[in-house]
PDB file of C-alpha atoms in Angstrom:
ATOM      1  CA  MET A  10       0.000   0.000   0.000  1.00 79.00           C
ATOM      2  CA  TYR A  11       1.439   3.371  -1.049  1.00 85.00           C
ATOM      3  CA  GLU A  12       0.491   6.877  -0.032  1.00 92.00           C
ATOM      4  CA  LEU A  13       1.415  10.099  -1.821  1.00 95.00           C
ATOM      5  CA  ARG A  14       2.041  12.916   0.657  1.00 95.00           C
ATOM      6  CA  GLU A  15       3.276  16.459   0.563  1.00 96.00           C
ATOM      7  CA  VAL A  16       6.328  16.389   2.839  1.00 96.00           C
ATOM      8  CA  ASP A  17       9.119  18.686   4.065  1.00 95.00           C
ATOM      9  CA  ALA A  18      12.524  19.189   2.471  1.00 96.00           C
ATOM     10  CA  ASP A  19      14.133  17.262   5.334  1.00 94.00           C
ATOM     11  CA  ASP A  20      11.984  14.251   4.414  1.00 95.00           C
ATOM     12  CA  VAL A  21      13.182  14.059   0.789  1.00 95.00           C
ATOM     13  CA  ARG A  22      16.889  14.765   1.259  1.00 94.00           C
ATOM     14  CA  PRO A  23      18.098  11.357   2.514  1.00 93.00           C
ATOM     15  CA  LEU A  24      16.601   9.376  -0.392  1.00 93.00           C
ATOM     16  CA  ARG A  25      17.483  12.099  -2.920  1.00 92.00           C
ATOM     17  CA  THR A  26      21.093  11.935  -1.735  1.00 91.00           C
ATOM     18  CA  LYS A  27      21.333   8.146  -1.698  1.00 91.00           C
ATOM     19  CA  VAL A  28      19.952   7.724  -5.232  1.00 90.00           C
ATOM     20  CA  LEU A  29      21.106  10.882  -7.040  1.00 87.00           C
ATOM     21  CA  ARG A  30      24.300  11.823  -5.212  1.00 88.00           C
ATOM     22  CA  PRO A  31      25.871   8.548  -4.024  1.00 79.00           C
ATOM     23  CA  GLN A  32      29.295  10.185  -4.308  1.00 79.00           C
ATOM     24  CA  PHE A  33      28.510  12.366  -1.274  1.00 76.00           C
ATOM     25  CA  ASP A  34      30.260  11.485   1.978  1.00 77.00           C
ATOM     26  CA  ASP A  35      28.184   9.905   4.745  1.00 74.00           C
ATOM     27  CA  GLY A  36      26.206  12.577   6.540  1.00 76.00           C
ATOM     28  CA  ASP A  37      26.237  15.013   3.606  1.00 79.00           C
ATOM     29  CA  LEU A  38      22.810  15.633   2.111  1.00 84.00           C
ATOM     30  CA  ALA A  39      21.790  16.889  -1.311  1.00 87.00           C
ATOM     31  CA  ILE A  40      20.385  20.283  -0.369  1.00 89.00           C
ATOM     32  CA  PHE A  41      19.181  22.268  -3.366  1.00 92.00           C
ATOM     33  CA  GLU A  42      18.825  26.014  -3.633  1.00 92.00           C
ATOM     34  CA  GLY A  43      15.113  26.684  -3.294  1.00 93.00           C
ATOM     35  CA  ASP A  44      14.386  23.656  -1.087  1.00 95.00           C
ATOM     36  CA  ASP A  45      13.016  25.894   1.646  1.00 94.00           C
ATOM     37  CA  ALA A  46      11.282  28.513  -0.519  1.00 94.00           C
ATOM     38  CA  ASP A  47       7.632  29.225   0.294  1.00 92.00           C
ATOM     39  CA  LYS A  48       6.381  28.051  -3.099  1.00 92.00           C
ATOM     40  CA  THR A  49       8.490  24.873  -3.187  1.00 96.00           C
ATOM     41  CA  ARG A  50       6.525  21.644  -2.930  1.00 96.00           C
ATOM     42  CA  HIS A  51       8.049  18.292  -1.927  1.00 97.00           C
ATOM     43  CA  PHE A  52       6.225  15.000  -2.381  1.00 97.00           C
ATOM     44  CA  GLY A  53       6.974  11.538  -1.094  1.00 97.00           C
ATOM     45  CA  LEU A  54       5.548   8.154  -1.918  1.00 94.00           C
ATOM     46  CA  LEU A  55       5.469   6.139   1.279  1.00 93.00           C
ATOM     47  CA  ALA A  56       4.993   2.415   1.771  1.00 88.00           C
ATOM     48  CA  ASP A  57       2.892   1.452   4.785  1.00 83.00           C
ATOM     49  CA  GLY A  58       2.576   5.129   5.681  1.00 78.00           C
ATOM     50  CA  LYS A  59       6.132   5.468   6.971  1.00 83.00           C
ATOM     51  CA  HIS A  60       8.848   4.186   4.605  1.00 89.00           C
ATOM     52  CA  MET A  61       9.865   6.771   1.987  1.00 94.00           C
ATOM     53  CA  ARG A  62      10.232   4.959  -1.347  1.00 95.00           C
ATOM     54  CA  ALA A  63      10.179   7.811  -3.877  1.00 96.00           C
ATOM     55  CA  VAL A  64      10.550  11.611  -3.740  1.00 97.00           C
ATOM     56  CA  VAL A  65      10.265  14.651  -5.983  1.00 98.00           C
ATOM     57  CA  SER A  66      10.459  18.407  -5.509  1.00 97.00           C
ATOM     58  CA  TYR A  67       9.008  21.323  -7.486  1.00 96.00           C
ATOM     59  CA  MET A  68      10.581  24.707  -6.844  1.00 95.00           C
ATOM     60  CA  PRO A  69      10.537  28.253  -8.159  1.00 91.00           C
ATOM     61  CA  ALA A  70      13.374  28.754 -10.629  1.00 90.00           C
ATOM     62  CA  SER A  71      13.497  30.701 -13.853  1.00 90.00           C
ATOM     63  CA  PRO A  72      13.806  28.345 -16.783  1.00 93.00           C
ATOM     64  CA  PRO A  73      16.835  28.666 -19.029  1.00 91.00           C
ATOM     65  CA  ASP A  74      16.327  30.340 -22.407  1.00 90.00           C
ATOM     66  CA  VAL A  75      16.175  27.011 -24.254  1.00 93.00           C
ATOM     67  CA  VAL A  76      13.166  25.969 -22.136  1.00 93.00           C
ATOM     68  CA  ARG A  77      11.503  29.376 -22.315  1.00 90.00           C
ATOM     69  CA  GLU A  78      11.781  29.321 -26.124  1.00 89.00           C
ATOM     70  CA  ALA A  79      10.119  25.899 -26.287  1.00 89.00           C
ATOM     71  CA  ALA A  80       7.543  26.225 -23.498  1.00 87.00           C
ATOM     72  CA  GLY A  81       6.617  29.888 -23.636  1.00 80.00           C
ATOM     73  CA  SER A  82       6.264  32.308 -20.794  1.00 73.00           C
ATOM     74  CA  GLU A  83       6.194  31.582 -17.111  1.00 73.00           C
ATOM     75  CA  PRO A  84       4.817  30.849 -14.508  1.00 87.00           C
ATOM     76  CA  SER A  85       6.663  27.612 -14.092  1.00 91.00           C
ATOM     77  CA  LEU A  86       8.251  25.409 -11.479  1.00 93.00           C
ATOM     78  CA  ARG A  87      11.372  23.305 -11.756  1.00 95.00           C
ATOM     79  CA  LEU A  88      11.001  19.580 -11.134  1.00 97.00           C
ATOM     80  CA  ARG A  89      14.081  18.508  -9.248  1.00 95.00           C
ATOM     81  CA  GLY A  90      15.468  15.625  -7.243  1.00 94.00           C
ATOM     82  CA  MET A  91      13.106  12.877  -8.392  1.00 96.00           C
ATOM     83  CA  ALA A  92      14.372   9.606  -6.953  1.00 95.00           C
ATOM     84  CA  VAL A  93      13.075   6.097  -6.314  1.00 95.00           C
ATOM     85  CA  ALA A  94      14.811   3.840  -3.792  1.00 94.00           C
ATOM     86  CA  GLU A  95      17.009   1.426  -5.739  1.00 90.00           C
ATOM     87  CA  ASP A  96      15.366  -1.736  -4.439  1.00 88.00           C
ATOM     88  CA  TRP A  97      11.921  -0.275  -5.367  1.00 85.00           C
ATOM     89  CA  GLN A  98      12.734   0.756  -8.931  1.00 86.00           C
ATOM     90  CA  ARG A  99      10.965  -0.865 -11.900  1.00 84.00           C
ATOM     91  CA  ARG A 100       7.721  -1.147  -9.892  1.00 84.00           C
ATOM     92  CA  ASN A 101       5.951   1.853 -11.458  1.00 88.00           C
ATOM     93  CA  LEU A 102       6.528   4.006  -8.355  1.00 91.00           C
ATOM     94  CA  GLY A 103       8.181   6.782 -10.344  1.00 93.00           C
ATOM     95  CA  SER A 104       5.163   7.006 -12.639  1.00 94.00           C
ATOM     96  CA  ARG A 105       2.767   7.051  -9.687  1.00 94.00           C
ATOM     97  CA  LEU A 106       4.786   9.744  -7.962  1.00 95.00           C
ATOM     98  CA  LEU A 107       5.157  11.935 -11.040  1.00 96.00           C
ATOM     99  CA  GLU A 108       1.529  11.798 -12.162  1.00 95.00           C
ATOM    100  CA  GLY A 109       0.184  12.053  -8.622  1.00 95.00           C
ATOM    101  CA  SER A 110       2.359  15.036  -7.745  1.00 96.00           C
ATOM    102  CA  LEU A 111       1.479  16.829 -10.997  1.00 95.00           C
ATOM    103  CA  THR A 112      -2.200  16.321 -10.206  1.00 93.00           C
ATOM    104  CA  ARG A 113      -1.677  17.824  -6.740  1.00 93.00           C
ATOM    105  CA  LEU A 114       0.224  20.751  -8.281  1.00 91.00           C
ATOM    106  CA  ALA A 115      -2.758  21.494 -10.533  1.00 89.00           C
ATOM    107  CA  VAL A 116      -4.745  22.114  -7.332  1.00 89.00           C
ATOM    108  CA  LEU A 117      -1.996  23.819  -5.297  1.00 87.00           C
ATOM    109  CA  ALA A 118      -0.769  26.076  -8.124  1.00 85.00           C
ATOM    110  CA  PRO A 119      -3.626  26.484 -10.608  1.00 84.00           C
ATOM    111  CA  ARG A 120      -1.923  29.372 -12.439  1.00 85.00           C
ATOM    112  CA  LEU A 121       1.164  27.296 -13.201  1.00 86.00           C
ATOM    113  CA  ASP A 122       1.765  26.919 -16.966  1.00 90.00           C
ATOM    114  CA  PHE A 123       4.504  24.293 -17.104  1.00 93.00           C
ATOM    115  CA  VAL A 124       7.162  22.378 -15.227  1.00 95.00           C
ATOM    116  CA  TRP A 125      10.700  21.969 -16.475  1.00 96.00           C
ATOM    117  CA  CYS A 126      13.703  19.928 -15.474  1.00 97.00           C
ATOM    118  CA  ARG A 127      17.224  18.831 -16.277  1.00 96.00           C
ATOM    119  CA  VAL A 128      17.108  15.118 -16.994  1.00 95.00           C
ATOM    120  CA  ARG A 129      19.899  12.563 -17.042  1.00 92.00           C
ATOM    121  CA  LEU A 130      20.115  11.101 -20.546  1.00 94.00           C
ATOM    122  CA  SER A 131      19.427   7.662 -19.095  1.00 92.00           C
ATOM    123  CA  ALA A 132      15.998   8.899 -17.860  1.00 93.00           C
ATOM    124  CA  VAL A 133      14.815  10.739 -20.998  1.00 96.00           C
ATOM    125  CA  GLY A 134      12.573   7.839 -22.085  1.00 95.00           C
ATOM    126  CA  PHE A 135      10.762   7.858 -18.734  1.00 95.00           C
ATOM    127  CA  TYR A 136       9.971  11.563 -19.021  1.00 96.00           C
ATOM    128  CA  GLU A 137       8.987  11.283 -22.683  1.00 97.00           C
ATOM    129  CA  HIS A 138       6.548   8.554 -21.666  1.00 96.00           C
ATOM    130  CA  HIS A 139       5.009  11.147 -19.337  1.00 96.00           C
ATOM    131  CA  GLU A 140       4.637  13.758 -22.102  1.00 95.00           C
ATOM    132  CA  PHE A 141       7.729  15.808 -21.372  1.00 96.00           C
ATOM    133  CA  GLU A 142       9.433  17.326 -24.401  1.00 96.00           C
ATOM    134  CA  ARG A 143      13.155  17.625 -24.935  1.00 96.00           C
ATOM    135  CA  CYS A 144      14.608  20.994 -25.804  1.00 95.00           C
ATOM    136  CA  GLY A 145      18.141  22.010 -26.598  1.00 92.00           C
ATOM    137  CA  ASP A 146      21.300  19.997 -26.851  1.00 94.00           C
ATOM    138  CA  PRO A 147      22.673  17.609 -24.221  1.00 95.00           C
ATOM    139  CA  PHE A 148      25.065  19.151 -21.710  1.00 94.00           C
ATOM    140  CA  GLU A 149      27.333  17.856 -18.960  1.00 93.00           C
ATOM    141  CA  ILE A 150      26.854  18.475 -15.241  1.00 89.00           C
ATOM    142  CA  GLU A 151      30.207  18.030 -13.554  1.00 86.00           C
ATOM    143  CA  SER A 152      30.530  14.842 -11.474  1.00 80.00           C
ATOM    144  CA  ILE A 153      26.950  13.838 -12.353  1.00 85.00           C
ATOM    145  CA  GLY A 154      26.913  13.263 -16.110  1.00 88.00           C
ATOM    146  CA  PRO A 155      25.104  14.170 -19.343  1.00 95.00           C
ATOM    147  CA  HIS A 156      21.693  15.850 -19.120  1.00 95.00           C
ATOM    148  CA  VAL A 157      19.104  17.508 -21.343  1.00 97.00           C
ATOM    149  CA  HIS A 158      16.397  20.061 -20.581  1.00 97.00           C
ATOM    150  CA  MET A 159      12.778  18.896 -20.736  1.00 97.00           C
ATOM    151  CA  TRP A 160       9.402  20.500 -20.052  1.00 96.00           C
ATOM    152  CA  ARG A 161       5.714  19.684 -19.889  1.00 94.00           C
ATOM    153  CA  PRO A 162       2.541  21.763 -19.595  1.00 91.00           C
ATOM    154  CA  THR A 163       0.837  21.327 -16.247  1.00 83.00           C
ATOM    155  CA  LEU A 164      -2.468  19.511 -16.074  1.00 71.00           C
ATOM    156  CA  GLU A 165      -4.395  22.776 -15.740  1.00 57.00           C
ATOM    157  CA  ALA A 166      -2.582  24.212 -18.781  1.00 49.00           C
ATOM    158  CA  VAL A 167      -3.551  21.140 -20.821  1.00 49.00           C
ATOM    159  CA  ALA A 168      -7.256  21.288 -19.911  1.00 46.00           C
TER     160      ALA A 168
END
């Protein structure tokens, strides 16, 4: 049994770090600029109401020009730090988390036009499956690897 919850930044950081920043030393957490902003939203997918299995954050951040050219004007939020616990991957949890959190965002931020993100090349297919569009050329993030920008209209913008 899984439950999608809006959670605090402190709740998402341990899993985000373990999955996305395994090179960090023990005790160091992946803390992103904007984690504690008023308009930032963090979501967790919990098993049995207490074990965090997947996380994602949406935060205020101006999109780069390549996204703005493809998606249009703001308002937007940046999807960041989406992670599924390694032993829970390939069980459709990422899809549940993404679609569920986007549905919640449509209620929490009804004036939001689109979400955008920087996606590891290995995850592009997942995001394309969820109607995200690629824009721009691949680029390298030091010590993390090759990425590409992607965006998607929010559910309210689609309706």
